[in-house]
Coordinates of C-alpha atoms and ligand atoms in Angstrom, one line a residue:
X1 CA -0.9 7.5 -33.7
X2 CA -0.6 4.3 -35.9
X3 CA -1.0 1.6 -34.0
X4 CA 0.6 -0.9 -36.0
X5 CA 3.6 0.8 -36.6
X6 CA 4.2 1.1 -32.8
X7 CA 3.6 -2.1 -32.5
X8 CA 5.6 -3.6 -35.0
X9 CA 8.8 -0.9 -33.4
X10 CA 8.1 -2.2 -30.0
X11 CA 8.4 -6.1 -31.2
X12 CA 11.6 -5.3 -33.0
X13 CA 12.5 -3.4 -29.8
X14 CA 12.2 -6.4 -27.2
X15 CA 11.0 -9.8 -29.6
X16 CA 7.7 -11.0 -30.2
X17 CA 7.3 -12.6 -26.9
X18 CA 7.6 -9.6 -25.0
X19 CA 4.5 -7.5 -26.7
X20 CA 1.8 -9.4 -25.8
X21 CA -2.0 -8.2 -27.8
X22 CA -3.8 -12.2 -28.0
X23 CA -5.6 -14.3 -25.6
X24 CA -6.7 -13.4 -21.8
X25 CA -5.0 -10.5 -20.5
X26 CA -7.3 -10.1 -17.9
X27 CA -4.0 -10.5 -15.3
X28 CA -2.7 -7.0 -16.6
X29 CA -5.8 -5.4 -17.4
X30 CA -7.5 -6.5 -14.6
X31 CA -7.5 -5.0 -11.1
X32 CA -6.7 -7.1 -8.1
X33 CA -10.4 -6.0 -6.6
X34 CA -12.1 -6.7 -9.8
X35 CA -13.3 -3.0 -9.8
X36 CA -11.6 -1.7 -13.2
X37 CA -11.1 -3.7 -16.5
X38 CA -9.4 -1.8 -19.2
X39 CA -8.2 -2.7 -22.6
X40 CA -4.5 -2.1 -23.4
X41 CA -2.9 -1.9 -26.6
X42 CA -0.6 -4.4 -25.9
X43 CA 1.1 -6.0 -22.8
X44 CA 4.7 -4.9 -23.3
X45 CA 7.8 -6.4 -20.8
X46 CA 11.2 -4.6 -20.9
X47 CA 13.6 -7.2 -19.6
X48 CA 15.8 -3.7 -18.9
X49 CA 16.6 -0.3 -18.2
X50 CA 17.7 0.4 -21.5
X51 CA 14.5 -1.4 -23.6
X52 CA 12.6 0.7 -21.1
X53 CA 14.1 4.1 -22.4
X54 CA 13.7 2.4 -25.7
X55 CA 9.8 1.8 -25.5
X56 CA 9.4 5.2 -23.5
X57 CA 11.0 7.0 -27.2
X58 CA 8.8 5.0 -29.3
X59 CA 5.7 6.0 -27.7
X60 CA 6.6 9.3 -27.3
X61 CA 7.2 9.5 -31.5
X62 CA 4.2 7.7 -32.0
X63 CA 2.3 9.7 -29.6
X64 CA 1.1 6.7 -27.4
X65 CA 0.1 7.0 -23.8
X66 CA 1.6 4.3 -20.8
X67 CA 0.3 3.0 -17.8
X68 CA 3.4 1.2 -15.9
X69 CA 2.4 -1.8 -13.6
X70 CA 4.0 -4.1 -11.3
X71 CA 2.9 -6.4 -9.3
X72 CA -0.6 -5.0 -10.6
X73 CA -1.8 -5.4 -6.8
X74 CA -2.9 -1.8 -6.5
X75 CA -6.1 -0.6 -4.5
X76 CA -7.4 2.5 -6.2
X77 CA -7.4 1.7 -10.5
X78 CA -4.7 3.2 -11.0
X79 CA -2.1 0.2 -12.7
X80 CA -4.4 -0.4 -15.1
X81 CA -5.3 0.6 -18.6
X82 CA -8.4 2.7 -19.9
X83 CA -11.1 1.2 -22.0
X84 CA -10.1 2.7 -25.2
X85 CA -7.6 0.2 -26.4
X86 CA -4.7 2.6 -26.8
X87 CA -2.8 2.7 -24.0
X88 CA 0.3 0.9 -23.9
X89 CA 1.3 -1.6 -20.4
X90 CA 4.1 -1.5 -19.3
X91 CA 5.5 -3.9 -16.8
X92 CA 7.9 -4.5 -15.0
X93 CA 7.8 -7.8 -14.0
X94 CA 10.7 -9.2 -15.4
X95 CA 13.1 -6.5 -14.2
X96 CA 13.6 -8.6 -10.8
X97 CA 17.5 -8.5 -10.3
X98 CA 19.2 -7.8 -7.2
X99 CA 22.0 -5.5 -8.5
X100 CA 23.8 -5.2 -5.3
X101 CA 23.9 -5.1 -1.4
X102 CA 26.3 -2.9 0.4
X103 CA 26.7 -4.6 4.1
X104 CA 28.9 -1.8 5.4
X105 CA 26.4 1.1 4.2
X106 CA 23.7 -1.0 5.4
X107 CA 21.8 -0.5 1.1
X108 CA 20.3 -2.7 -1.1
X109 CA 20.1 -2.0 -4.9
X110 CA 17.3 -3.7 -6.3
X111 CA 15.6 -3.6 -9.7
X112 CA 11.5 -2.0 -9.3
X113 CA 9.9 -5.5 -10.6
X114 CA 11.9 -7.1 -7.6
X115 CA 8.8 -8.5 -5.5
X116 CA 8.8 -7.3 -2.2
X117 CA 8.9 -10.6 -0.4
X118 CA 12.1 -11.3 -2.5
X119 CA 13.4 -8.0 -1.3
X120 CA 13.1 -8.8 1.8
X121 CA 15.0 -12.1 1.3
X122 CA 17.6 -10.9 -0.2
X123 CA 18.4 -8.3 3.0
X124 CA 17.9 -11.1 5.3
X125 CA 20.5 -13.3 3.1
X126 CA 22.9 -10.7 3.8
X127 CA 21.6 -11.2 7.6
X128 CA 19.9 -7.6 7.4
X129 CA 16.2 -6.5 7.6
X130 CA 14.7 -4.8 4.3
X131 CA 10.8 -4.0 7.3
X132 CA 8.6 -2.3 4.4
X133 CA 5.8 -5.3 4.7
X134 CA 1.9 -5.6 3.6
X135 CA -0.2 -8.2 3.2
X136 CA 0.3 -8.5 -0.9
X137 CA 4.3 -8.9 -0.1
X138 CA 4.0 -11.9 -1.9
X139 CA 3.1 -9.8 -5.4
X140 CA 3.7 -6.6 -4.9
X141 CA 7.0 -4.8 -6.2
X142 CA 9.4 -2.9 -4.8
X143 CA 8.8 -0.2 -8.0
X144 CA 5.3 -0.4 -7.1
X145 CA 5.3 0.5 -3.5
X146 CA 7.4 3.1 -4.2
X147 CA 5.5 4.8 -6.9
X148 CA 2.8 4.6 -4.1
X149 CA 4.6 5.2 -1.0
X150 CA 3.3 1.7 0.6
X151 CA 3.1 2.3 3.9
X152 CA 2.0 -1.3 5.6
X153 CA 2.5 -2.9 9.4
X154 CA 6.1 -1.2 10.2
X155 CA 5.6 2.2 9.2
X156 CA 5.5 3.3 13.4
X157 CA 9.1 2.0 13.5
X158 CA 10.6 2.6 10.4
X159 CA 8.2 4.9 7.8
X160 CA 7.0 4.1 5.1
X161 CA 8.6 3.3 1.6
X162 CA 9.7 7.1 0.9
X163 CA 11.7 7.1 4.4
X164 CA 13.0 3.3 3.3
X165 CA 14.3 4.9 0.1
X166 CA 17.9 6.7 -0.6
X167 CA 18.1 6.4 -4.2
X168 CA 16.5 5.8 -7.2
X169 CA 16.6 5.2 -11.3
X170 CA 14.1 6.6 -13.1
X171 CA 13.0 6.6 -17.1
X172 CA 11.4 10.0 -17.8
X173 CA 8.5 10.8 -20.1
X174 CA 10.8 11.4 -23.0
X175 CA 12.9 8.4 -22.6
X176 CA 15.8 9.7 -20.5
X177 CA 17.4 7.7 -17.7
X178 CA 18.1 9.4 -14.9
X179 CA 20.5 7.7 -12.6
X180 CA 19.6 9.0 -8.9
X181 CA 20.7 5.4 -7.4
X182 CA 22.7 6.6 -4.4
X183 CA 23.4 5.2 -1.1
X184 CA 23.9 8.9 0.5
X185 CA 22.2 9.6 3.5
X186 CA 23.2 12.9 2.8
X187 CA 23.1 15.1 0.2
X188 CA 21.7 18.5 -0.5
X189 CA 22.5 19.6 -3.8
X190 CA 19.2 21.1 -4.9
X191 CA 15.5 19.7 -5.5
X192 CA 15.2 16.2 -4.4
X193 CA 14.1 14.2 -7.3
X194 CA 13.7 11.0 -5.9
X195 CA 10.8 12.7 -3.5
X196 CA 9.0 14.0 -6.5
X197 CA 8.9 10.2 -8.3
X198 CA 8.2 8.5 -4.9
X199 CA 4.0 8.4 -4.5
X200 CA 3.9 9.8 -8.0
X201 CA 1.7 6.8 -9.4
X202 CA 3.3 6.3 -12.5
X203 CA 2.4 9.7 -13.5
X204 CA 5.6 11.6 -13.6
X205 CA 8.6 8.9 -14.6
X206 CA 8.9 5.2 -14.8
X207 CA 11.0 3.8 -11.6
X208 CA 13.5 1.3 -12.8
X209 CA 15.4 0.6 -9.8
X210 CA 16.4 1.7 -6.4
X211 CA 18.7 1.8 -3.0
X212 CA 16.7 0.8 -0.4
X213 CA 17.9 1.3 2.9
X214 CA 18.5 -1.8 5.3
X215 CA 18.6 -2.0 8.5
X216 CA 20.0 -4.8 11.5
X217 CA 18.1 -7.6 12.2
X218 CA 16.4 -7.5 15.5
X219 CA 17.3 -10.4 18.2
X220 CA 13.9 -11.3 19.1
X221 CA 11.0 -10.4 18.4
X222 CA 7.6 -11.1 20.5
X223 CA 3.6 -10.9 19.0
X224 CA 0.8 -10.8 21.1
X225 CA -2.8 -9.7 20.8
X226 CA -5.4 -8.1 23.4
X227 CA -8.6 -7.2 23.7
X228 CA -10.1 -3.6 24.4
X229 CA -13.8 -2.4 25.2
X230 CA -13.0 0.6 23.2
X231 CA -10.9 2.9 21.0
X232 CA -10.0 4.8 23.8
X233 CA -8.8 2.0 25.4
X234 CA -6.4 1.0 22.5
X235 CA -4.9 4.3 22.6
X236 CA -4.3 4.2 26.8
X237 CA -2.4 1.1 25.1
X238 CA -0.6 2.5 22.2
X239 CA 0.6 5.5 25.1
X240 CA 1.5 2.8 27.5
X241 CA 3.5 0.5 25.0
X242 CA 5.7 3.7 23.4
X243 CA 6.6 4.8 26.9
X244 CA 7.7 1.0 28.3
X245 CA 9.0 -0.1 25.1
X246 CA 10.2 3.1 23.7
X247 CA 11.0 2.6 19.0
X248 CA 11.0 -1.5 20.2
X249 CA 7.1 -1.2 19.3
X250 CA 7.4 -2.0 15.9
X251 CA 3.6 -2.9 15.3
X252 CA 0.5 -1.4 16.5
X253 CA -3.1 -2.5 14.6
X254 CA -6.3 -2.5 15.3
X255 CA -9.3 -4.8 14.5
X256 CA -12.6 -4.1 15.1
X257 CA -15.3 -7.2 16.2
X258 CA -16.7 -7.4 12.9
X259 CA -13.4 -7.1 10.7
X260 CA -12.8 -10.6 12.5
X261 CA -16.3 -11.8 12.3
X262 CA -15.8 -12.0 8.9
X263 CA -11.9 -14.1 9.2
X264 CA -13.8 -16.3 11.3
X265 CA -16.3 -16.6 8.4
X266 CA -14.8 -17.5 5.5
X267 CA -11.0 -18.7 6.9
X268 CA -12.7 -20.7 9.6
X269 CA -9.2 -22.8 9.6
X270 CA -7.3 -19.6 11.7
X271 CA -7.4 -19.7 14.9
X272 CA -8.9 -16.8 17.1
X273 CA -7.2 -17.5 20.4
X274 CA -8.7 -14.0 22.3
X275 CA -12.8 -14.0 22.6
X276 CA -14.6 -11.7 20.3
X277 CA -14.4 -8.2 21.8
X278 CA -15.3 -4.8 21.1
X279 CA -11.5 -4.3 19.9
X280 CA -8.3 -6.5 19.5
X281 CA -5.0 -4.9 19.2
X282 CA -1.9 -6.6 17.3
X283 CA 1.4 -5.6 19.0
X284 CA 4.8 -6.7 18.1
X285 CA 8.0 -5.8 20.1
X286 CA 10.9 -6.1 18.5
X287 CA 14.5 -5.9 20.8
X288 CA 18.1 -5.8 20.3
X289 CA 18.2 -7.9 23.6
X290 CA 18.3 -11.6 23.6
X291 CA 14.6 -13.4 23.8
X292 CA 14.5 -14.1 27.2
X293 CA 15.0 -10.6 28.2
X294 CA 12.3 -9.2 25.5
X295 CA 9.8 -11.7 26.3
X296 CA 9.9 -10.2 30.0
X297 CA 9.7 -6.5 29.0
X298 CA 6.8 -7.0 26.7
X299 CA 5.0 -9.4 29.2
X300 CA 5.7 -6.9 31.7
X301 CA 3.9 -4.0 29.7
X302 CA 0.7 -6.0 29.0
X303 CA 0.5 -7.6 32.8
X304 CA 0.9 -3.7 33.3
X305 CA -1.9 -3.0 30.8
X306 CA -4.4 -5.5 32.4
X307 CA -3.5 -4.1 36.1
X308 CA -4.7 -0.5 34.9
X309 CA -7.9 -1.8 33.4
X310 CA -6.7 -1.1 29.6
X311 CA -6.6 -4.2 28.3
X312 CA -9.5 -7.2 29.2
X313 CA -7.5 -10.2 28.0
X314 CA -4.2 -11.1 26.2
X315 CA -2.6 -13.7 24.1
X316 CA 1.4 -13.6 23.9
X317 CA 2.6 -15.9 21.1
X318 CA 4.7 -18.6 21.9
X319 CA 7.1 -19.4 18.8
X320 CA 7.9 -18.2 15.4
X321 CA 4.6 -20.1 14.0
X322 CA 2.5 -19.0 16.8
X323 CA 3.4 -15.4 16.2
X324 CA 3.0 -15.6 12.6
X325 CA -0.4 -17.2 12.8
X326 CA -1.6 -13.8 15.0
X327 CA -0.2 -11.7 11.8
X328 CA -2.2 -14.0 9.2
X329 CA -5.2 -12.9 11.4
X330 CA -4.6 -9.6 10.5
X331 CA -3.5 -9.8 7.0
X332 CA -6.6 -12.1 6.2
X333 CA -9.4 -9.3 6.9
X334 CA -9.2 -7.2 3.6
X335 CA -9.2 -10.8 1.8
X336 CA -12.4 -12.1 3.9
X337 CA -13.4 -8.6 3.2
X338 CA -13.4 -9.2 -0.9
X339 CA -14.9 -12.6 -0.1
X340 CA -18.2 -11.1 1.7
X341 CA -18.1 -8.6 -1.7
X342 CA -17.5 -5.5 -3.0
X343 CA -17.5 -2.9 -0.4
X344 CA -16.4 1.2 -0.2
X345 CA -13.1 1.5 0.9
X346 CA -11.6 4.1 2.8
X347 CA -7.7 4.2 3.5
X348 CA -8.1 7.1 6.2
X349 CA -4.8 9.0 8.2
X350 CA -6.0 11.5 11.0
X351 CA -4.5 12.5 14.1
X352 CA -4.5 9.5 16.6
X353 CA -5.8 11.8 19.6
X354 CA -9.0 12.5 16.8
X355 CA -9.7 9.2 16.0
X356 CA -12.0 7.4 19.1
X357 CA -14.1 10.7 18.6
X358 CA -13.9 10.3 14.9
X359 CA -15.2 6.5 15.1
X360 CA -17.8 7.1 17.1
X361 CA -19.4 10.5 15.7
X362 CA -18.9 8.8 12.0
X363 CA -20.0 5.6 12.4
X364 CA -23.3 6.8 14.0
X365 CA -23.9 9.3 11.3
X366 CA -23.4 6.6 9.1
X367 CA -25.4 4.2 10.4
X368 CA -28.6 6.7 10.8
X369 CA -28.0 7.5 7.2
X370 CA -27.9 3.8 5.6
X371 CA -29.6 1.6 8.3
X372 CA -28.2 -1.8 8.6
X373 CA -24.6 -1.2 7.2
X374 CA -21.7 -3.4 8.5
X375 CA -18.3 -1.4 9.4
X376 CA -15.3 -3.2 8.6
X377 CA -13.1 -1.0 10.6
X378 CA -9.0 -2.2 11.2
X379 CA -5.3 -0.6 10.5
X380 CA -2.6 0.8 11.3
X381 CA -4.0 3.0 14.9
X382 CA 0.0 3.9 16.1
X383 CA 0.2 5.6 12.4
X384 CA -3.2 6.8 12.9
X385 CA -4.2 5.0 9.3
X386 CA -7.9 3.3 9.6
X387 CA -9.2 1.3 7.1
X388 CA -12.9 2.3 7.6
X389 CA -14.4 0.5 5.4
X390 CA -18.4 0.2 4.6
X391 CA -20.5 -3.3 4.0
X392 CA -23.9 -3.2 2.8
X393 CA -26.4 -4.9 5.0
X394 CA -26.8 -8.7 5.0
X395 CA -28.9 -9.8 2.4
X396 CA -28.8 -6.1 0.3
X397 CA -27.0 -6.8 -3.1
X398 CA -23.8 -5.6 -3.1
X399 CA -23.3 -4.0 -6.5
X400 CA -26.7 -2.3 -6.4
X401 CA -25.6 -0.8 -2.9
X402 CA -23.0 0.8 -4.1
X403 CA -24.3 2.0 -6.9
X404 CA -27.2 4.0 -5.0
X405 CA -25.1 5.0 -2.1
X406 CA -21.5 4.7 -2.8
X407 CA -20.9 8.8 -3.3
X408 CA -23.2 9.4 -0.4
X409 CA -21.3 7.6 2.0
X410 CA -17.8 8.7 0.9
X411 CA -19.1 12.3 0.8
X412 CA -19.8 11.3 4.6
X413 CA -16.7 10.1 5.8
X414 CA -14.7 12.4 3.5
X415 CA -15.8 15.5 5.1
X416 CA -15.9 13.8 8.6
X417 CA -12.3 13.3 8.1
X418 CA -11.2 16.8 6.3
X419 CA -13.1 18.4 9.6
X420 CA -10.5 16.3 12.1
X421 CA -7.3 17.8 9.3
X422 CA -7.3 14.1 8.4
X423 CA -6.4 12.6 4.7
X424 CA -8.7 11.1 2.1
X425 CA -5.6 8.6 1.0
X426 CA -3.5 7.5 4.1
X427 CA -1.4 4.8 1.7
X428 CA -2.7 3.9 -0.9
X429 CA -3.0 6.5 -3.2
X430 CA -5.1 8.5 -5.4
X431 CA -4.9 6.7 -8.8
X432 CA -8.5 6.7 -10.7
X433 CA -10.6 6.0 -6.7
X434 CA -9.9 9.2 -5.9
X435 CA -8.7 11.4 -8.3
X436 CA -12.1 14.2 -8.0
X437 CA -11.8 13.6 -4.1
X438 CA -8.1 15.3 -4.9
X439 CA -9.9 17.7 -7.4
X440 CA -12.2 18.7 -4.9
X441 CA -10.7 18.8 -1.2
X442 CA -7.1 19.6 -1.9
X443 CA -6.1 23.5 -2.0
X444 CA -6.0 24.9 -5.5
X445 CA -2.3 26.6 -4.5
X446 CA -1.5 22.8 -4.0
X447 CA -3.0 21.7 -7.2
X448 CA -1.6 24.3 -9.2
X449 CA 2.0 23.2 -7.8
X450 CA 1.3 19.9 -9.3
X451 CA -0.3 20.4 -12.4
X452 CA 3.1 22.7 -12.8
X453 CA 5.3 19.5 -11.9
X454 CA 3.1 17.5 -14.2
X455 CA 3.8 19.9 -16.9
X456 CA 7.1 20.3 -16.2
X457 CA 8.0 16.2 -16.5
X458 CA 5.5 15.4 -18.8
X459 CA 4.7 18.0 -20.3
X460 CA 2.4 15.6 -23.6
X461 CA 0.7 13.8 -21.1
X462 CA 2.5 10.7 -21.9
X463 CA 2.5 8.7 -18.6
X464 CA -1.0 7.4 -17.0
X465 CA -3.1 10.0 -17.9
X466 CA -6.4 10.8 -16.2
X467 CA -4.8 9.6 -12.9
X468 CA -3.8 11.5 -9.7
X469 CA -4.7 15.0 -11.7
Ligands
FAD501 P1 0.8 -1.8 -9.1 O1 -0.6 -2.1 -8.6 O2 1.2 -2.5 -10.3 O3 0.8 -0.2 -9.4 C1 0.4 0.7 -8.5 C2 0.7 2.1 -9.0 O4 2.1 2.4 -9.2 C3 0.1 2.4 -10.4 O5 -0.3 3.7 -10.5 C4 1.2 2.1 -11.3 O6 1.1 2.9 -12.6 C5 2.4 2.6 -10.5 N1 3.6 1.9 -10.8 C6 3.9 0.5 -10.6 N2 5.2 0.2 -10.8 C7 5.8 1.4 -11.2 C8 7.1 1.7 -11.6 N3 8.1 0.8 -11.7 N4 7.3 3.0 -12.0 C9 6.4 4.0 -11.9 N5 5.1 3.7 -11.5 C10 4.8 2.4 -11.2 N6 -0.7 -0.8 0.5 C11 -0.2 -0.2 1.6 O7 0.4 0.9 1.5 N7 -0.2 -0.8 2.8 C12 -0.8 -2.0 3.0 O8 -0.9 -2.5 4.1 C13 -1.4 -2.6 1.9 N8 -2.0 -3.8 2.0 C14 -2.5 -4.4 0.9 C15 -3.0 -5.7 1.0 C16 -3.6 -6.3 -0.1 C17 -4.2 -7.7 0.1 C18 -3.5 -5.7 -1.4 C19 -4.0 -6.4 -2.6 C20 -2.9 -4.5 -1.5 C21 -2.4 -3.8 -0.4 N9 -1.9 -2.5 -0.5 C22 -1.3 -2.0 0.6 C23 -1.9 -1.8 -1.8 C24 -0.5 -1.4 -2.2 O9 -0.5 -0.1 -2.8 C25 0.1 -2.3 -3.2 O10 0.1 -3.6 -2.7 C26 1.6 -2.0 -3.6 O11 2.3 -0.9 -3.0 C27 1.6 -1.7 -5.1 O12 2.6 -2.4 -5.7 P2 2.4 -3.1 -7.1 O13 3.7 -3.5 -7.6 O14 1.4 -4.1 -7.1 O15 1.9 -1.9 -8.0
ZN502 ZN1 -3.0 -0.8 5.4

């Protein structure tokens, strides 16, 4: 590869402003943890599909490598670029347009550096809902979650991005577009392609846009929170909820006493309207009926849940604010999290009947093994998705703890959760975290299938290397 050359292609490609090598790049190279800094060749920005193609062709002649990126809010490294100063970035940032909304077939067609929060506005403009939501909404894009099928708070309702998705455009390793942007809801004319890009982490195409499926906006919608002496409890709750409020339960998470400890801690300005408790669960009902009506179902669930024993206290919200406040409770523990410091994350999925026994055999294990550690333990419990993630003790520095006993304690959890038939990445993906976890605890007929799609799509190597595989 000559650098330059490429360099001086790509500027001719898409203007000087849009291949960016000077001053602090620390926004692309950087990842939102602060875990992984890379050095790219340049910062490159498409404006479209087309210039995307364009750049694809130019670094396959000059025999460059790509990382794409969007809203560069990934968990596990892998939107960022290596150390070595070759590989290209590409984001998407400023492909943002809505192209179009179809009412009647109830699609959105959206470019992949739309923003999810934008997304989402531009369904409810057209009075619809567009329910994929996370707590980095406000940065994350549409292209993104996608490339790591983002799961988030509504996934019990309505899946996660793959199930959100019926079409898709796609720039392939050698610079082809492939225009898969259909509204179908059926179609079954061979492989599904879109299924093979969707959770593919930038490793097999470059999403450039998609049909998103939308769905009616809800009448009302009701938020409350309880408390729970224990796992098992929640579950008698998550059982009770489905079978009184039937798909209406659109939100079911978990948050363990220390999780909000640490909200209380550094955002000392949110409210915690429920005591501190072993457990508190985050439920949102969401009805076709008018408010009135929904308020009285949900109340009548949790009056049924304190009756049985199941729940020790409840807070219903009141309003739009008060219900968004309980949400910001929620969404504020992995951010009070990076505020206490670095800490080993673990995005978890196993069977929701596993996971009280899970919790307790695994957290004693590690708590005999590394004396003192904190659990920050909270997630999605009616998808069965635990962030179980580990502290240091108070006063231990953080960096040097996980440098002694990060691969201990993930060699703990991991095979605690490969013993319940759980997974190692529940949502967010494998990337550079946990590419020799995938090396190591998925089958090698599995494996083999993907190195063959791998080889198949990009067949040089071209797109993210050394992540995923
Ligand atoms: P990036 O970080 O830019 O990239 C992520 C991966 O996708 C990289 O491998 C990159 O190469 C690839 N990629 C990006 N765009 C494209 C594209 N157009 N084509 C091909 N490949 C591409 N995730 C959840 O699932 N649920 C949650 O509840 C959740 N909560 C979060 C809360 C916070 C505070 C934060 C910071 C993150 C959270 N995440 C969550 C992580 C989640 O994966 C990302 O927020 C989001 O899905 C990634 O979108 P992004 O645009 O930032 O992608
Ligand atoms: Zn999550």
């Amino acid at each position: 590869m000559n650098p330059a050359t490429l360099l001086t292609e790509l500027r001719h490609l898409l203007g000087q402003d849009q291949v960016m090598t000077e001053g602090d790049l620390s926004a692309w190279e950087q990842d939102w943890r602060k875990r992984w800094r890379g050095k790219a060749l340049a910062v490159v920005r498409p404006g479209n599909t087309a210039e995307v193609a364009q750049v694809l062709q130019a670094c396959a002649r000059h025999g460059a490598t790509l990382v794409p990126q969007g809203g560069n809010t990934g968990l596990v490294g892998g939107g960022v670029p290596d150390a070595s100063g070759t590989q290209v970035l590409l984001s998407l940032a400023r492909m943002n347009r809505v192209r179009a909304v179809d009412r009647a077939n109830l699609t959105l067609t959206v470019e992949a550096g739309c923003v999810l929060q934008a997304v989402q506005q531009a369904a409810a403009d057209a009075d619809l809902l567009f329910p994929l939501s996370l707590a980095a909404e406000g940065s994350c894009t549409i292209g993104g979650n996608l490339a790591t099928n983002a799961g988030g708070t509504q996934v019990l309702r309505f899946g996660n991005a793959r199930d959100l998705c019926l079409g898709l455009e796609v720039v392939t390793a050698a610079g082809e577009v492939w225009d898969g942007l259909t509204g179908l809801r059926k179609d079954n004319t061979g492989y599904d392609l879109r299924d093979l890009f969707i959770g593919s982490e930038g490793t097999l195409g470059v999403i450039t846009a998609a049909t998103l499926k939308l769905f009616p906006r809800p009448a009302a919608s009701v938020t409350a929170l309880a408390s729970c002496a224990s796992l098992a409890q929640c579950l008698a709750l998550l059982g009770l909820a489905q079978a009184q409020l039937g798909a209406g339960l659109t939100g079911f998470e978990v948050m363990n006493q220390f999780s909000l400890s640490l909200v209380r801690r550094h955002f000392s300005q949110l409210a915690q309207p429920l005591a501190p408790a072993p457990w508190t669960v985050l439920l949102e009902y969401a009805s076709a009926d008018d408010e009135a009506t929904a308020r009285n179902r949900f109340e009548a669930m949790l009056e049924a849940a304190l009756y049985q024993g199941v729940v020790a206290d409840t807070a219903l919200a009141g309003s739009l604010a008060q219900s968004a406040a309980l949400w910001h409770l929620r969404e504020a523990i992995p951010l009070a999290q990076s505020e206490e410091g670095l800490n080993v994350k673990h995005d978890i999925a196993l069977p929701v009947s596993a996971i009280p026994d899970f919790c307790a055999r695994t957290d004693a294990a590690l708590e005999a093994a590394f004396p003192g550690i904190r659990l920050v333990n909270f997630g999605h419990l009616g998808d069965g998705n635990l962030h179980y993630n580990v502290q240091g003790p108070t006063g231990v520095e953080t960096s040097e703890f996980l440098a002694t006993h990060e691969p201990a304690i993930n060699r703990l959890v991991y095979d605690a959760v490969q013993a319940c038939g759980g997974s190692f990445s529940a949502e967010h993906g494998v990337g550079q975290l946990k590419r020799d976890e995938l090396a190591e605890r998925k089958s090698p007929v599995a494996l083999g299938l993907m190195r063959a799609i791998k080889q198949a799509l990009d067949p040089q190597g071209r797109l993210n290397p050394g992540r995923v595989l």
